[in-house]
C-alpha angles and dihedrals in degrees: 000000000000117000090239091059091047091050091049091051092049088049089053092056091048090048090053091050093049092048091049090054089049091048090054092052090049093048093050091048092049093040088238095165137156107226122212115256147154092277096045132082099216129082103205133054107265132188115251136198099067091131089078085080091062091047095051091045091053092047091050090050090050091051092051091047090052089056093048095044107030092177088065095048096101094049091046090049093051093047090047091051090054090049091049092050093053093043092046095054088045092051089051091049091050090057100035119010114242132204112272093237093057090053092047092053090055091046092054091047090054090045090052090054091055092044089052090053090053091053091046090054095053103275119145124250089253092054090048091052090049090051090049091052097043094044093054089044096048092050089060096035092058088048092051093046096048094093107112135041115293100346100114097044095041092052089050088054089053091051091047092050093048095051096039088064095055104034118093120240127300093016089063086070088073089064095038092052091050092051094048093047088054092046090057090055099039100078089060091053105035140094087352117022113232088166136008125228095238126200089293088066106030096053093042090049090054088052092049090051088051090053091055090047091050092049089052091048091054101037102040134053093228116133108259092233091057089049088067094062097090088056095043099108092058095037093055098042095043097036099050094039089053091047091050091051092049093048091050091052097248123146100258097200094059119099114262143158101231101110114110091244090055093047090051090056090047089052090059106271116134124240092251091050094052094041088048092052091051089047092053090048088051091052089053091049095052090044091056089043095054094043092054102042093096096052123107111276095253091053091046088055092046092052091048093050091048092049093050091046090053092048091048090054090048090049091052093048093048094043093051093043094049091046091064098047 
């Protein structure tokens, strides 16, 4: 990798860190604070909105990439517009809470933009529909899972690392840039949280992860089910918790503390311990992912199904065990 590219990538991480510091100053000045409560996992009022640093860093990287690769400018602009839409509605919600349906409409609009890009770049209608579904889902999953210090950004780093190793150059830069933007934010949020990501960051981060997933779906031959492995820790915890809430008649969009990671904190584990456990699980998932990417498609799918079945069993065991503590 040329030294100029390495320097630019280091600069991106530093930019993210500087913007996070600035976001904290802004949040303190505006009294933009998350207060402790029954449905929260922190005990002191903490500034929020630091995820805007990740968003701006990604938009700057996209602008630079458009200058370096003019043929990709339109695609980068469309993806950036989707990111800005999700971040914008999240920023608004951080300052003045919005109805859930209004947020979801914006999320689906952004997801439709990304699905359209997939179709434009040769993806099938089925793949485009899958991208639409998973993009809208990931925006909300990252929001649901952003409940303890460092968990949302560290899992995005795991996803970025997993895909950076399988994507061809220069598409791997999409994953690398995401990981570095998160690394710039992470020291302000882990192990002690000096600022939270906020909806502006968590939703946008889910969208950015979806962009990396979509790029991998279009530019690799990896079975789409196997492509979900780097995201599996969040998909299983968020997906099955959501399903359990729906089946029990609860309002799934309301804040709650029923995810396994939240129950672990309630049971006495510290934020760093739980985030660390999810990080280790993520490392296992991307290891399995990278080992299996050269298998025949049917075996890639079989491995993925087996992995998700194992994680589902683990989720059930942990959920039931933590319920009785």
